mmCIF file of N, CA and C in Angstrom:
data_model
loop_
_atom_site.group_PDB
_atom_site.id
_atom_site.type_symbol
_atom_site.label_atom_id
_atom_site.label_comp_id
_atom_site.label_asym_id
_atom_site.label_seq_id
_atom_site.Cartn_x
_atom_site.Cartn_y
_atom_site.Cartn_z
ATOM 1 N N UNK S 1 -6.506 -36.770 -29.352
ATOM 2 C CA UNK S 1 -7.789 -37.271 -28.953
ATOM 3 C C UNK S 1 -8.845 -36.938 -29.987
ATOM 4 N N UNK S 2 -9.914 -37.685 -29.953
ATOM 5 C CA UNK S 2 -10.985 -37.486 -30.914
ATOM 6 C C UNK S 2 -12.336 -37.246 -30.263
ATOM 7 N N UNK S 3 -12.424 -37.345 -28.936
ATOM 8 C CA UNK S 3 -13.691 -37.059 -28.270
ATOM 9 C C UNK S 3 -13.435 -36.461 -26.892
ATOM 10 N N UNK S 4 -14.443 -35.760 -26.393
ATOM 11 C CA UNK S 4 -14.340 -35.160 -25.067
ATOM 12 C C UNK S 4 -14.210 -36.253 -24.013
ATOM 13 N N UNK S 5 -13.492 -35.934 -22.961
ATOM 14 C CA UNK S 5 -13.293 -36.876 -21.850
ATOM 15 C C UNK S 5 -13.602 -36.159 -20.540
ATOM 16 N N UNK S 6 -14.325 -36.834 -19.651
ATOM 17 C CA UNK S 6 -14.645 -36.255 -18.350
ATOM 18 C C UNK S 6 -14.428 -37.289 -17.260
ATOM 19 N N UNK S 7 -13.677 -36.898 -16.256
ATOM 20 C CA UNK S 7 -13.471 -37.708 -15.057
ATOM 21 C C UNK S 7 -14.242 -37.039 -13.928
ATOM 22 N N UNK S 8 -15.045 -37.823 -13.207
ATOM 23 C CA UNK S 8 -15.775 -37.296 -12.049
ATOM 24 C C UNK S 8 -15.218 -37.974 -10.804
ATOM 25 N N UNK S 9 -14.759 -37.143 -9.875
ATOM 26 C CA UNK S 9 -14.178 -37.639 -8.627
ATOM 27 C C UNK S 9 -15.087 -37.327 -7.449
ATOM 28 N N UNK S 10 -15.075 -38.190 -6.458
ATOM 29 C CA UNK S 10 -15.642 -37.899 -5.149
ATOM 30 C C UNK S 10 -14.455 -37.624 -4.246
ATOM 31 N N UNK S 11 -14.416 -36.432 -3.679
ATOM 32 C CA UNK S 11 -13.326 -36.014 -2.806
ATOM 33 C C UNK S 11 -13.845 -35.960 -1.376
ATOM 34 N N UNK S 12 -13.116 -36.568 -0.462
ATOM 35 C CA UNK S 12 -13.490 -36.560 0.954
ATOM 36 C C UNK S 12 -12.324 -35.981 1.743
ATOM 37 N N UNK S 13 -12.622 -34.886 2.438
ATOM 38 C CA UNK S 13 -11.628 -34.213 3.275
ATOM 39 C C UNK S 13 -11.975 -34.407 4.742
ATOM 40 N N UNK S 14 -10.958 -34.453 5.578
ATOM 41 C CA UNK S 14 -11.178 -34.378 7.022
ATOM 42 C C UNK S 14 -11.483 -32.925 7.363
ATOM 43 N N UNK S 15 -11.991 -32.691 8.528
ATOM 44 C CA UNK S 15 -12.359 -31.345 8.952
ATOM 45 C C UNK S 15 -11.212 -30.356 8.950
ATOM 46 N N UNK S 16 -9.969 -30.853 9.071
ATOM 47 C CA UNK S 16 -8.807 -29.957 9.059
ATOM 48 C C UNK S 16 -8.292 -29.682 7.644
ATOM 49 N N UNK S 17 -8.970 -30.238 6.636
ATOM 50 C CA UNK S 17 -8.594 -29.993 5.248
ATOM 51 C C UNK S 17 -7.661 -31.021 4.637
ATOM 52 N N UNK S 18 -7.217 -31.987 5.429
ATOM 53 C CA UNK S 18 -6.371 -33.037 4.861
ATOM 54 C C UNK S 18 -7.247 -34.001 4.060
ATOM 55 N N UNK S 19 -6.641 -34.585 3.052
ATOM 56 C CA UNK S 19 -7.359 -35.490 2.163
ATOM 57 C C UNK S 19 -7.521 -36.848 2.825
ATOM 58 N N UNK S 20 -8.756 -37.296 2.944
ATOM 59 C CA UNK S 20 -9.019 -38.632 3.476
ATOM 60 C C UNK S 20 -9.014 -39.653 2.343
ATOM 61 N N UNK S 21 -9.755 -39.356 1.275
ATOM 62 C CA UNK S 21 -9.869 -40.302 0.167
ATOM 63 C C UNK S 21 -10.370 -39.576 -1.069
ATOM 64 N N UNK S 22 -9.978 -40.078 -2.228
ATOM 65 C CA UNK S 22 -10.508 -39.595 -3.503
ATOM 66 C C UNK S 22 -10.863 -40.831 -4.331
ATOM 67 N N UNK S 23 -12.078 -40.851 -4.859
ATOM 68 C CA UNK S 23 -12.591 -41.971 -5.644
ATOM 69 C C UNK S 23 -12.956 -41.491 -7.041
ATOM 70 N N UNK S 24 -12.783 -42.358 -8.022
ATOM 71 C CA UNK S 24 -13.291 -42.077 -9.361
ATOM 72 C C UNK S 24 -14.738 -42.573 -9.403
ATOM 73 N N UNK S 25 -15.679 -41.639 -9.559
ATOM 74 C CA UNK S 25 -17.090 -42.006 -9.686
ATOM 75 C C UNK S 25 -17.423 -42.381 -11.119
ATOM 76 N N UNK S 26 -16.908 -41.597 -12.067
ATOM 77 C CA UNK S 26 -17.105 -41.861 -13.492
ATOM 78 C C UNK S 26 -15.762 -41.695 -14.190
ATOM 79 N N UNK S 27 -15.290 -42.787 -14.759
ATOM 80 C CA UNK S 27 -14.015 -42.754 -15.465
ATOM 81 C C UNK S 27 -14.187 -42.111 -16.839
ATOM 82 N N UNK S 28 -13.125 -41.516 -17.324
ATOM 83 C CA UNK S 28 -13.155 -40.815 -18.603
ATOM 84 C C UNK S 28 -13.028 -41.758 -19.797
ATOM 85 N N UNK S 29 -12.564 -42.962 -19.547
ATOM 86 C CA UNK S 29 -12.264 -43.873 -20.643
ATOM 87 C C UNK S 29 -10.805 -43.797 -21.055
ATOM 88 N N UNK S 30 -10.082 -42.858 -20.464
ATOM 89 C CA UNK S 30 -8.636 -42.727 -20.682
ATOM 90 C C UNK S 30 -7.991 -42.769 -19.299
ATOM 91 N N UNK S 31 -7.435 -43.899 -18.949
ATOM 92 C CA UNK S 31 -6.933 -44.126 -17.596
ATOM 93 C C UNK S 31 -5.927 -43.064 -17.151
ATOM 94 N N UNK S 32 -5.063 -42.612 -18.063
ATOM 95 C CA UNK S 32 -4.061 -41.616 -17.676
ATOM 96 C C UNK S 32 -4.712 -40.291 -17.281
ATOM 97 N N UNK S 33 -5.849 -39.933 -17.884
ATOM 98 C CA UNK S 33 -6.555 -38.708 -17.483
ATOM 99 C C UNK S 33 -7.146 -38.862 -16.088
ATOM 100 N N UNK S 34 -7.705 -40.033 -15.803
ATOM 101 C CA UNK S 34 -8.251 -40.283 -14.470
ATOM 102 C C UNK S 34 -7.147 -40.209 -13.417
ATOM 103 N N UNK S 35 -5.997 -40.792 -13.732
ATOM 104 C CA UNK S 35 -4.866 -40.758 -12.800
ATOM 105 C C UNK S 35 -4.369 -39.332 -12.585
ATOM 106 N N UNK S 36 -4.343 -38.530 -13.638
ATOM 107 C CA UNK S 36 -3.922 -37.124 -13.512
ATOM 108 C C UNK S 36 -4.910 -36.331 -12.662
ATOM 109 N N UNK S 37 -6.209 -36.605 -12.812
ATOM 110 C CA UNK S 37 -7.217 -35.918 -12.005
ATOM 111 C C UNK S 37 -7.015 -36.236 -10.526
ATOM 112 N N UNK S 38 -6.804 -37.507 -10.210
ATOM 113 C CA UNK S 38 -6.547 -37.918 -8.822
ATOM 114 C C UNK S 38 -5.277 -37.249 -8.305
ATOM 115 N N UNK S 39 -4.237 -37.257 -9.112
ATOM 116 C CA UNK S 39 -2.966 -36.662 -8.717
ATOM 117 C C UNK S 39 -3.116 -35.166 -8.434
ATOM 118 N N UNK S 40 -3.894 -34.468 -9.238
ATOM 119 C CA UNK S 40 -4.091 -33.031 -9.038
ATOM 120 C C UNK S 40 -4.732 -32.755 -7.682
ATOM 121 N N UNK S 41 -5.716 -33.561 -7.307
ATOM 122 C CA UNK S 41 -6.365 -33.379 -6.002
ATOM 123 C C UNK S 41 -5.379 -33.706 -4.882
ATOM 124 N N UNK S 42 -4.643 -34.801 -5.028
ATOM 125 C CA UNK S 42 -3.674 -35.189 -4.003
ATOM 126 C C UNK S 42 -2.600 -34.121 -3.816
ATOM 127 N N UNK S 43 -2.128 -33.536 -4.903
ATOM 128 C CA UNK S 43 -1.095 -32.509 -4.822
ATOM 129 C C UNK S 43 -1.622 -31.205 -4.235
ATOM 130 N N UNK S 44 -2.935 -30.972 -4.367
ATOM 131 C CA UNK S 44 -3.531 -29.756 -3.825
ATOM 132 C C UNK S 44 -3.749 -29.800 -2.323
ATOM 133 N N UNK S 45 -3.735 -30.988 -1.752
ATOM 134 C CA UNK S 45 -3.974 -31.153 -0.323
ATOM 135 C C UNK S 45 -2.738 -30.755 0.474
ATOM 136 N N UNK S 46 -2.911 -30.287 1.681
ATOM 137 C CA UNK S 46 -4.178 -30.076 2.382
ATOM 138 C C UNK S 46 -4.858 -28.783 1.933
ATOM 139 N N UNK S 47 -6.159 -28.761 2.091
ATOM 140 C CA UNK S 47 -6.975 -27.608 1.730
ATOM 141 C C UNK S 47 -7.270 -26.830 3.011
ATOM 142 N N UNK S 48 -6.693 -25.656 3.118
ATOM 143 C CA UNK S 48 -6.754 -24.877 4.347
ATOM 144 C C UNK S 48 -8.068 -24.117 4.487
ATOM 145 N N UNK S 49 -8.401 -23.791 5.727
ATOM 146 C CA UNK S 49 -9.551 -22.947 6.068
ATOM 147 C C UNK S 49 -10.874 -23.507 5.559
ATOM 148 N N UNK S 50 -11.132 -24.774 5.844
ATOM 149 C CA UNK S 50 -12.397 -25.390 5.449
ATOM 150 C C UNK S 50 -13.522 -24.748 6.263
ATOM 151 N N UNK S 51 -14.516 -24.148 5.604
ATOM 152 C CA UNK S 51 -15.619 -23.516 6.338
ATOM 153 C C UNK S 51 -16.414 -24.537 7.156
ATOM 154 N N UNK S 52 -16.768 -24.161 8.358
ATOM 155 C CA UNK S 52 -17.521 -25.060 9.243
ATOM 156 C C UNK S 52 -18.810 -25.538 8.589
ATOM 157 N N UNK S 53 -19.439 -24.674 7.801
ATOM 158 C CA UNK S 53 -20.712 -25.023 7.169
ATOM 159 C C UNK S 53 -20.615 -26.142 6.147
ATOM 160 N N UNK S 54 -19.411 -26.451 5.681
ATOM 161 C CA UNK S 54 -19.228 -27.539 4.718
ATOM 162 C C UNK S 54 -19.017 -28.888 5.400
ATOM 163 N N UNK S 55 -18.714 -28.868 6.679
ATOM 164 C CA UNK S 55 -18.416 -30.110 7.404
ATOM 165 C C UNK S 55 -19.702 -30.821 7.784
ATOM 166 N N UNK S 56 -19.711 -32.139 7.555
ATOM 167 C CA UNK S 56 -20.861 -32.958 7.940
ATOM 168 C C UNK S 56 -21.007 -32.926 9.455
ATOM 169 N N UNK S 57 -22.212 -32.747 9.926
ATOM 170 C CA UNK S 57 -22.459 -32.625 11.371
ATOM 171 C C UNK S 57 -22.217 -33.927 12.119
ATOM 172 N N UNK S 58 -22.272 -35.056 11.410
ATOM 173 C CA UNK S 58 -22.124 -36.350 12.073
ATOM 174 C C UNK S 58 -20.677 -36.833 12.139
ATOM 175 N N UNK S 59 -19.947 -36.673 11.027
ATOM 176 C CA UNK S 59 -18.585 -37.208 11.016
ATOM 177 C C UNK S 59 -17.508 -36.141 10.808
ATOM 178 N N UNK S 60 -17.906 -34.894 10.584
ATOM 179 C CA UNK S 60 -16.955 -33.806 10.423
ATOM 180 C C UNK S 60 -16.235 -33.783 9.080
ATOM 181 N N UNK S 61 -16.633 -34.676 8.163
ATOM 182 C CA UNK S 61 -15.982 -34.748 6.864
ATOM 183 C C UNK S 61 -16.625 -33.796 5.863
ATOM 184 N N UNK S 62 -15.868 -33.420 4.857
ATOM 185 C CA UNK S 62 -16.358 -32.617 3.741
ATOM 186 C C UNK S 62 -16.325 -33.515 2.510
ATOM 187 N N UNK S 63 -17.477 -33.662 1.839
ATOM 188 C CA UNK S 63 -17.575 -34.539 0.671
ATOM 189 C C UNK S 63 -18.125 -33.726 -0.499
ATOM 190 N N UNK S 64 -17.450 -33.836 -1.639
ATOM 191 C CA UNK S 64 -17.941 -33.148 -2.832
ATOM 192 C C UNK S 64 -17.431 -33.859 -4.081
ATOM 193 N N UNK S 65 -18.130 -33.627 -5.199
ATOM 194 C CA UNK S 65 -17.663 -34.159 -6.468
ATOM 195 C C UNK S 65 -16.908 -33.068 -7.204
ATOM 196 N N UNK S 66 -15.960 -33.511 -8.011
ATOM 197 C CA UNK S 66 -15.163 -32.598 -8.808
ATOM 198 C C UNK S 66 -15.043 -33.202 -10.194
ATOM 199 N N UNK S 67 -15.307 -32.400 -11.212
ATOM 200 C CA UNK S 67 -15.287 -32.869 -12.593
ATOM 201 C C UNK S 67 -14.075 -32.288 -13.311
ATOM 202 N N UNK S 68 -13.338 -33.140 -14.003
ATOM 203 C CA UNK S 68 -12.237 -32.722 -14.863
ATOM 204 C C UNK S 68 -12.672 -33.029 -16.292
ATOM 205 N N UNK S 69 -12.767 -32.010 -17.121
ATOM 206 C CA UNK S 69 -13.271 -32.166 -18.480
ATOM 207 C C UNK S 69 -12.212 -31.714 -19.472
ATOM 208 N N UNK S 70 -11.906 -32.587 -20.419
ATOM 209 C CA UNK S 70 -11.034 -32.236 -21.539
ATOM 210 C C UNK S 70 -11.907 -32.281 -22.786
ATOM 211 N N UNK S 71 -12.109 -31.116 -23.421
ATOM 212 C CA UNK S 71 -12.917 -31.028 -24.628
ATOM 213 C C UNK S 71 -12.005 -31.019 -25.845
ATOM 214 N N UNK S 72 -12.385 -31.779 -26.841
ATOM 215 C CA UNK S 72 -11.616 -31.836 -28.067
ATOM 216 C C UNK S 72 -12.450 -31.204 -29.173
ATOM 217 N N UNK S 73 -11.899 -30.202 -29.802
ATOM 218 C CA UNK S 73 -12.542 -29.526 -30.915
ATOM 219 C C UNK S 73 -11.450 -29.031 -31.828
ATOM 220 N N UNK S 74 -11.567 -27.801 -32.232
ATOM 221 C CA UNK S 74 -10.501 -27.207 -33.026
ATOM 222 C C UNK S 74 -9.218 -27.107 -32.218
ATOM 223 N N UNK S 75 -9.392 -26.815 -30.921
ATOM 224 C CA UNK S 75 -8.273 -26.743 -29.985
ATOM 225 C C UNK S 75 -8.692 -27.452 -28.705
ATOM 226 N N UNK S 76 -7.823 -28.260 -28.109
ATOM 227 C CA UNK S 76 -8.180 -28.885 -26.824
ATOM 228 C C UNK S 76 -8.406 -27.825 -25.743
ATOM 229 N N UNK S 77 -9.394 -28.055 -24.903
ATOM 230 C CA UNK S 77 -9.724 -27.151 -23.807
ATOM 231 C C UNK S 77 -9.803 -27.984 -22.538
ATOM 232 N N UNK S 78 -9.231 -27.482 -21.463
ATOM 233 C CA UNK S 78 -9.291 -28.172 -20.174
ATOM 234 C C UNK S 78 -10.139 -27.335 -19.239
ATOM 235 N N UNK S 79 -11.175 -27.936 -18.648
ATOM 236 C CA UNK S 79 -12.042 -27.230 -17.704
ATOM 237 C C UNK S 79 -12.255 -28.099 -16.478
ATOM 238 N N UNK S 80 -12.426 -27.427 -15.343
ATOM 239 C CA UNK S 80 -12.756 -28.135 -14.110
ATOM 240 C C UNK S 80 -14.066 -27.559 -13.581
ATOM 241 N N UNK S 81 -14.916 -28.424 -13.085
ATOM 242 C CA UNK S 81 -16.166 -27.983 -12.483
ATOM 243 C C UNK S 81 -16.321 -28.639 -11.126
ATOM 244 N N UNK S 82 -16.889 -27.913 -10.194
ATOM 245 C CA UNK S 82 -17.174 -28.468 -8.869
ATOM 246 C C UNK S 82 -18.659 -28.343 -8.639
ATOM 247 N N UNK S 83 -19.286 -29.443 -8.201
ATOM 248 C CA UNK S 83 -20.726 -29.448 -7.926
ATOM 249 C C UNK S 83 -20.975 -29.793 -6.477
#
Protein backbone atom coordinates (compact mmCIF):
# COMPACT_ATOMS: atom_id res chain seq x y z
CA UNK A 1 0.00 0.00 0.00
CA UNK A 2 1.00 3.59 -0.50
CA UNK A 3 -1.50 5.52 1.62
CA UNK A 4 -3.38 5.21 4.89
CA UNK A 5 -6.78 3.54 4.73
CA UNK A 6 -9.67 3.94 7.17
CA UNK A 7 -12.99 2.12 7.24
CA UNK A 8 -15.73 3.57 9.45
CA UNK A 9 -18.52 1.22 10.46
CA UNK A 10 -21.86 1.80 12.16
CA UNK A 11 -22.49 -1.16 14.44
CA UNK A 12 -25.98 -1.89 15.77
CA UNK A 13 -26.45 -4.44 18.54
CA UNK A 14 -29.63 -5.78 20.07
CA UNK A 15 -29.95 -5.35 23.82
CA UNK A 16 -28.72 -8.92 24.39
CA UNK A 17 -25.47 -8.19 22.53
CA UNK A 18 -26.28 -10.00 19.30
CA UNK A 19 -25.40 -8.19 16.10
CA UNK A 20 -28.38 -6.66 14.33
CA UNK A 21 -26.56 -4.90 11.49
CA UNK A 22 -23.21 -3.43 10.50
CA UNK A 23 -22.95 -0.71 7.84
CA UNK A 24 -19.97 0.89 6.13
CA UNK A 25 -20.32 4.63 6.76
CA UNK A 26 -17.03 5.57 5.09
CA UNK A 27 -15.27 3.14 2.81
CA UNK A 28 -11.48 2.92 2.84
CA UNK A 29 -11.13 2.80 -0.93
CA UNK A 30 -9.89 -0.78 -0.65
CA UNK A 31 -12.91 -3.08 -0.72
CA UNK A 32 -11.08 -6.03 0.86
CA UNK A 33 -10.23 -3.89 3.93
CA UNK A 34 -13.86 -2.87 4.31
CA UNK A 35 -14.93 -6.51 4.05
CA UNK A 36 -12.34 -7.54 6.66
CA UNK A 37 -13.58 -4.82 9.04
CA UNK A 38 -17.17 -6.09 8.69
CA UNK A 39 -16.00 -9.67 9.14
CA UNK A 40 -14.11 -8.79 12.33
CA UNK A 41 -17.25 -7.31 13.89
CA UNK A 42 -19.38 -10.26 12.76
CA UNK A 43 -16.89 -12.76 14.20
CA UNK A 44 -16.78 -10.87 17.50
CA UNK A 45 -20.53 -11.19 18.03
CA UNK A 46 -22.32 -11.74 20.27
CA UNK A 47 -21.01 -9.07 22.62
CA UNK A 48 -21.82 -10.14 26.16
CA UNK A 49 -22.80 -8.02 29.16
CA UNK A 50 -24.00 -4.92 27.31
CA UNK A 51 -24.37 -2.17 29.95
CA UNK A 52 -27.94 -0.93 30.35
CA UNK A 53 -26.72 2.66 30.01
CA UNK A 54 -25.65 2.03 26.41
CA UNK A 55 -29.07 0.78 25.30
CA UNK A 56 -31.38 3.24 23.57
CA UNK A 57 -34.40 3.92 25.77
CA UNK A 58 -36.80 3.71 22.83
CA UNK A 59 -35.72 0.62 20.92
CA UNK A 60 -33.23 -1.08 23.26
CA UNK A 61 -30.52 -1.07 20.59
CA UNK A 62 -26.87 -0.11 21.03
CA UNK A 63 -25.44 1.97 18.16
CA UNK A 64 -21.84 3.08 17.78
CA UNK A 65 -19.22 3.78 15.14
CA UNK A 66 -16.01 1.81 14.91
CA UNK A 67 -12.96 2.88 12.92
CA UNK A 68 -10.43 0.48 11.40
CA UNK A 69 -7.27 2.33 10.37
CA UNK A 70 -4.32 0.92 8.44
CA UNK A 71 -1.43 3.40 8.39
CA UNK A 72 1.31 3.05 5.83
CA UNK A 73 4.72 4.47 6.65
CA UNK A 74 8.03 2.83 7.27
CA UNK A 75 6.07 -0.11 8.68
CA UNK A 76 2.33 -0.80 8.30
CA UNK A 77 0.38 -0.19 11.51
CA UNK A 78 -3.14 -1.42 12.26
CA UNK A 79 -5.24 0.56 14.75
CA UNK A 80 -8.86 0.44 15.80
CA UNK A 81 -10.76 3.32 17.35
CA UNK A 82 -14.24 3.45 18.82
CA UNK A 83 -16.15 6.73 19.09
